[in-house]
Amino acid sequence: RIIGEGRATMTIMERSAARRDAMVRSQIEARGVTNPGVLAALRAVPREQFVPAHLAETAYEDRALPIGSDQTISQPYMVALMTQALNLTSSARVLEVGTGSGYQAAVLSRLAARVTTIERRPELAEQARTRLAALCCDNVRVVVGDGTAGYPEDAPYDAILVTAGSPQVPEPLTAQLADGGRLVIPVGTAREQDLITIERSGDRLTQTSGERCIFVPLVGRFGWSSDGRVP
Ligand code: SAH
């Protein structure tokens, strides 16, 4: 048969890699993300392994997807944009707040020396741990807790990424930022946020605001209270 001859010989892994390549070209490079390390990491991490099995077919679509417990895995473009904003070097120590599926942590693990990721829902943390271990992301530590207070045990961090929307910048996070370090966090209302970047230089913090975005709420002592109000 001539029709589909090439495709028929593609293995499952090749098909998955081809989908990632298409995703990176059409959703990420096309929107202006240029950092080669970030693009390579998105081409490498199998996103279908971080979504519920019945959604595996939609894993490379241009959107966030539900992961259970009312939470979502972020849109691939948002993952790329946030990761690029962190300006990571291979020696970087990173904190992620909001492990969710573990996908963002897997991307970070390819670009940094060490990643601590904190999740308030134990069932999501446990699932992420299993997925990250299956992909041999040995430099990632998944902890359960309220990440609005950061994670002082592993501080200071060269980069802190918050992947849930916050009403304000939690003070403990800027306090745990190393000199020259960057914090990327969506700040705004429960409906819509601005992706802001804060850079520490000695005692000085400089803030730049970026794209509009929509994240699930950051719930905790320095974020939203669980009934949806600012504490
Ligand atoms: N980065 C994730 C997507 C995160 S969705 C991924 O790649 O899949 C946001 C996550 O933040 C949810 O799992 C939610 O439970 C978690 N979260 C919300 N408030 C938190 C807090 N105070 N500390 C830690 N995790 C929090």
Short mmCIF file of C-alpha atoms and ligand atoms in Angstrom, two decimals:
data_model
loop_
_atom_site.label_atom_id
_atom_site.label_comp_id
_atom_site.label_asym_id
_atom_site.label_seq_id
_atom_site.Cartn_x
_atom_site.Cartn_y
_atom_site.Cartn_z
CA ARG A 1 0.00 0.00 0.00
CA ILE A 2 1.34 3.39 -0.93
CA ILE A 3 -1.04 5.53 1.16
CA GLY A 4 0.26 6.03 4.64
CA GLU A 5 3.30 3.86 4.05
CA GLY A 6 5.66 6.19 5.94
CA ARG A 7 3.27 6.67 8.82
CA ALA A 8 2.59 3.00 9.29
CA THR A 9 6.22 2.41 10.13
CA MET A 10 6.33 5.17 12.77
CA THR A 11 6.71 3.84 16.29
CA ILE A 12 4.63 5.22 19.16
CA MET A 13 7.66 7.12 20.41
CA GLU A 14 8.38 8.63 17.01
CA ARG A 15 4.76 9.70 16.71
CA SER A 16 4.90 11.35 20.11
CA ALA A 17 8.15 13.17 19.20
CA ALA A 18 6.66 14.33 15.90
CA ARG A 19 3.65 15.74 17.76
CA ARG A 20 5.89 17.60 20.16
CA ASP A 21 7.89 19.03 17.31
CA ALA A 22 4.69 20.28 15.65
CA MET A 23 3.52 21.71 18.99
CA VAL A 24 6.79 23.59 19.50
CA ARG A 25 6.78 25.00 15.97
CA SER A 26 3.14 26.04 15.71
CA GLN A 27 2.31 27.07 19.28
CA ILE A 28 5.59 28.17 20.82
CA GLU A 29 8.14 29.34 18.25
CA ALA A 30 5.32 30.91 16.25
CA ARG A 31 4.44 33.08 19.28
CA GLY A 32 7.97 34.29 19.79
CA VAL A 33 9.61 32.00 22.36
CA THR A 34 13.22 31.68 21.18
CA ASN A 35 15.34 30.28 24.04
CA PRO A 36 16.95 27.14 22.52
CA GLY A 37 17.13 25.27 25.84
CA VAL A 38 13.44 25.90 26.52
CA LEU A 39 12.45 24.74 23.04
CA ALA A 40 14.60 21.60 23.40
CA ALA A 41 13.04 20.79 26.79
CA LEU A 42 9.52 21.10 25.37
CA ARG A 43 10.55 18.84 22.49
CA ALA A 44 11.85 16.27 24.99
CA VAL A 45 9.21 15.91 27.72
CA PRO A 46 6.33 13.52 26.82
CA ARG A 47 3.31 15.61 27.87
CA GLU A 48 0.91 12.70 27.34
CA GLN A 49 2.43 11.04 30.41
CA PHE A 50 1.26 13.96 32.58
CA VAL A 51 -2.43 13.95 31.64
CA PRO A 52 -5.15 11.42 32.53
CA ALA A 53 -5.01 8.42 30.15
CA HIS A 54 -8.31 9.29 28.46
CA LEU A 55 -6.88 12.70 27.46
CA ALA A 56 -3.57 11.38 26.05
CA GLU A 57 -4.76 12.03 22.49
CA THR A 58 -5.27 15.73 23.29
CA ALA A 59 -1.97 16.18 25.15
CA TYR A 60 -0.38 18.36 22.44
CA GLU A 61 -3.33 20.66 21.90
CA ASP A 62 -2.97 24.40 22.44
CA ARG A 63 -4.69 24.55 25.84
CA ALA A 64 -4.68 23.71 29.52
CA LEU A 65 -6.22 20.31 30.38
CA PRO A 66 -7.94 18.99 33.52
CA ILE A 67 -5.80 16.74 35.75
CA GLY A 68 -8.37 15.95 38.46
CA SER A 69 -8.91 17.56 41.89
CA ASP A 70 -10.26 20.64 40.01
CA GLN A 71 -6.75 21.50 38.79
CA THR A 72 -5.16 21.86 35.35
CA ILE A 73 -1.90 21.23 33.50
CA SER A 74 -0.92 24.59 31.95
CA GLN A 75 -1.06 25.33 28.23
CA PRO A 76 2.29 24.36 26.59
CA TYR A 77 2.88 27.94 25.40
CA MET A 78 2.45 29.25 28.97
CA VAL A 79 4.93 26.64 30.26
CA ALA A 80 7.44 27.77 27.61
CA LEU A 81 6.89 31.47 28.25
CA MET A 82 7.26 31.15 32.04
CA THR A 83 10.33 28.93 31.74
CA GLN A 84 11.99 31.39 29.36
CA ALA A 85 11.22 34.27 31.76
CA LEU A 86 13.24 32.52 34.51
CA ASN A 87 16.52 32.88 32.52
CA LEU A 88 17.84 29.57 33.87
CA THR A 89 21.46 28.46 33.83
CA SER A 90 22.50 24.82 34.27
CA SER A 91 23.62 25.56 37.84
CA ALA A 92 20.27 27.07 38.89
CA ARG A 93 18.41 26.03 42.04
CA VAL A 94 14.69 26.31 41.32
CA LEU A 95 11.48 26.35 43.36
CA GLU A 96 8.17 25.67 41.66
CA VAL A 97 4.98 26.43 43.59
CA GLY A 98 2.06 24.31 42.32
CA THR A 99 3.38 20.93 41.14
CA GLY A 100 0.03 19.87 39.65
CA SER A 101 0.76 17.15 37.09
CA GLY A 102 4.55 17.50 37.41
CA TYR A 103 4.94 18.49 33.73
CA GLN A 104 6.42 21.94 34.39
CA ALA A 105 8.81 20.40 36.93
CA ALA A 106 9.98 17.89 34.29
CA VAL A 107 10.68 20.77 31.89
CA LEU A 108 12.57 22.69 34.60
CA SER A 109 14.58 19.59 35.55
CA ARG A 110 16.18 19.53 32.09
CA LEU A 111 17.39 23.13 32.37
CA ALA A 112 18.44 23.54 36.01
CA ALA A 113 20.67 21.80 38.54
CA ARG A 114 18.00 21.18 41.14
CA VAL A 115 14.24 21.63 41.33
CA THR A 116 12.09 21.67 44.46
CA THR A 117 8.40 21.65 43.66
CA ILE A 118 5.70 22.13 46.27
CA GLU A 119 2.04 21.09 46.00
CA ARG A 120 -0.74 21.57 48.56
CA ARG A 121 -2.76 18.53 47.43
CA PRO A 122 -1.06 15.30 48.56
CA GLU A 123 -2.75 13.14 45.88
CA LEU A 124 -1.37 15.31 43.08
CA ALA A 125 2.10 15.39 44.64
CA GLU A 126 2.14 11.61 44.87
CA GLN A 127 1.09 11.17 41.24
CA ALA A 128 3.68 13.71 40.07
CA ARG A 129 6.39 11.89 42.04
CA THR A 130 5.58 8.63 40.23
CA ARG A 131 5.61 10.28 36.80
CA LEU A 132 8.85 12.16 37.42
CA ALA A 133 10.54 8.98 38.67
CA ALA A 134 9.42 7.11 35.54
CA LEU A 135 11.20 9.76 33.44
CA CYS A 136 14.31 9.64 35.67
CA CYS A 137 14.01 13.31 36.68
CA ASP A 138 16.38 12.63 39.59
CA ASN A 139 17.07 16.28 40.36
CA VAL A 140 13.44 17.03 41.29
CA ARG A 141 12.15 16.92 44.85
CA VAL A 142 8.35 16.96 45.29
CA VAL A 143 7.11 18.22 48.65
CA VAL A 144 3.62 18.67 50.09
CA GLY A 145 2.76 21.97 51.71
CA ASP A 146 1.65 25.57 51.36
CA GLY A 147 4.01 27.05 48.79
CA THR A 148 2.85 30.63 49.43
CA ALA A 149 5.35 30.45 52.31
CA GLY A 150 8.01 29.13 49.89
CA TYR A 151 10.18 26.26 51.06
CA PRO A 152 12.91 27.66 53.34
CA GLU A 153 14.68 24.27 53.70
CA ASP A 154 16.09 24.47 50.15
CA ALA A 155 16.40 28.28 49.88
CA PRO A 156 17.85 30.46 48.45
CA TYR A 157 16.64 29.93 44.90
CA ASP A 158 17.98 31.35 41.64
CA ALA A 159 14.50 31.04 40.20
CA ILE A 160 11.02 30.70 41.68
CA LEU A 161 8.04 29.91 39.47
CA VAL A 162 4.48 30.10 40.76
CA THR A 163 2.01 28.23 38.54
CA ALA A 164 -1.21 29.34 40.25
CA GLY A 165 -2.79 32.81 40.28
CA SER A 166 -2.14 34.99 43.33
CA PRO A 167 -3.83 38.17 44.62
CA GLN A 168 -0.38 39.54 45.56
CA VAL A 169 3.32 38.66 45.59
CA PRO A 170 3.86 36.49 48.72
CA GLU A 171 6.64 38.12 50.74
CA PRO A 172 8.33 34.81 51.72
CA LEU A 173 8.98 34.12 48.04
CA THR A 174 10.96 37.32 47.40
CA ALA A 175 12.78 36.66 50.70
CA GLN A 176 13.92 33.23 49.44
CA LEU A 177 15.26 34.61 46.16
CA ALA A 178 19.06 34.55 45.74
CA ASP A 179 20.93 37.67 44.60
CA GLY A 180 20.32 37.99 40.86
CA GLY A 181 17.42 35.54 41.15
CA ARG A 182 14.05 35.79 39.42
CA LEU A 183 10.49 35.17 40.57
CA VAL A 184 7.80 34.62 37.92
CA ILE A 185 4.21 34.72 39.20
CA PRO A 186 0.71 35.36 37.85
CA VAL A 187 -0.81 38.20 39.92
CA GLY A 188 -4.34 39.54 39.65
CA THR A 189 -7.94 38.62 40.32
CA ALA A 190 -9.30 35.08 40.56
CA ARG A 191 -10.42 35.43 36.91
CA GLU A 192 -7.38 36.91 35.21
CA GLN A 193 -3.77 37.70 36.03
CA ASP A 194 -0.63 39.38 34.67
CA LEU A 195 2.46 37.25 34.47
CA ILE A 196 4.96 39.34 36.39
CA THR A 197 8.71 38.90 36.78
CA ILE A 198 10.57 40.16 39.85
CA GLU A 199 14.34 40.29 39.84
CA ARG A 200 16.47 40.66 42.97
CA SER A 201 19.65 42.68 42.86
CA GLY A 202 21.05 42.92 46.39
CA ASP A 203 18.20 44.40 48.41
CA ARG A 204 16.53 45.85 45.35
CA LEU A 205 13.56 44.20 43.65
CA THR A 206 12.61 45.19 40.11
CA GLN A 207 9.22 44.23 38.74
CA THR A 208 8.26 43.84 35.07
CA SER A 209 4.80 42.90 33.95
CA GLY A 210 4.13 40.54 31.08
CA GLU A 211 1.28 38.69 29.43
CA ARG A 212 -2.31 38.34 30.56
CA CYS A 213 -3.03 34.81 31.72
CA ILE A 214 -5.57 32.62 33.53
CA PHE A 215 -4.50 30.23 36.28
CA VAL A 216 -6.29 28.28 39.00
CA PRO A 217 -6.07 30.09 42.37
CA LEU A 218 -3.02 29.96 44.63
CA VAL A 219 -4.61 28.98 47.93
CA GLY A 220 -2.69 29.51 51.15
CA ARG A 221 -1.49 31.79 53.89
CA PHE A 222 -0.06 34.45 51.51
CA GLY A 223 -2.46 33.77 48.62
CA TRP A 224 -6.24 33.29 48.41
CA SER A 225 -8.07 31.78 51.37
CA SER A 226 -9.91 28.56 50.54
CA ASP A 227 -13.27 30.41 50.35
CA GLY A 228 -11.84 32.57 47.55
CA ARG A 229 -11.06 35.74 49.49
CA VAL A 230 -7.75 37.45 50.17
CA PRO A 231 -6.82 36.61 53.78
N1 SAH B 1 2.59 23.40 37.16
C1 SAH B 1 1.48 22.47 37.03
C2 SAH B 1 0.14 23.15 36.85
C3 SAH B 1 -0.29 23.74 38.12
S1 SAH B 1 -2.00 23.99 38.41
C4 SAH B 1 1.71 21.50 35.90
O1 SAH B 1 2.73 21.58 35.21
O2 SAH B 1 0.86 20.62 35.72
C5 SAH B 1 -1.77 24.79 39.99
C6 SAH B 1 -1.42 23.86 41.12
O3 SAH B 1 -1.12 24.68 42.23
C7 SAH B 1 -2.56 22.95 41.54
O4 SAH B 1 -2.12 21.63 41.53
C8 SAH B 1 -2.88 23.42 42.96
O5 SAH B 1 -3.30 22.38 43.82
C9 SAH B 1 -1.56 24.01 43.39
N2 SAH B 1 -1.61 24.99 44.48
C10 SAH B 1 -2.53 25.95 44.72
N3 SAH B 1 -2.18 26.65 45.82
C11 SAH B 1 -1.01 26.13 46.28
C12 SAH B 1 -0.14 26.42 47.38
N4 SAH B 1 -0.41 27.40 48.26
N5 SAH B 1 0.96 25.68 47.54
C13 SAH B 1 1.26 24.67 46.68
N6 SAH B 1 0.49 24.34 45.63
C14 SAH B 1 -0.63 25.07 45.43
#
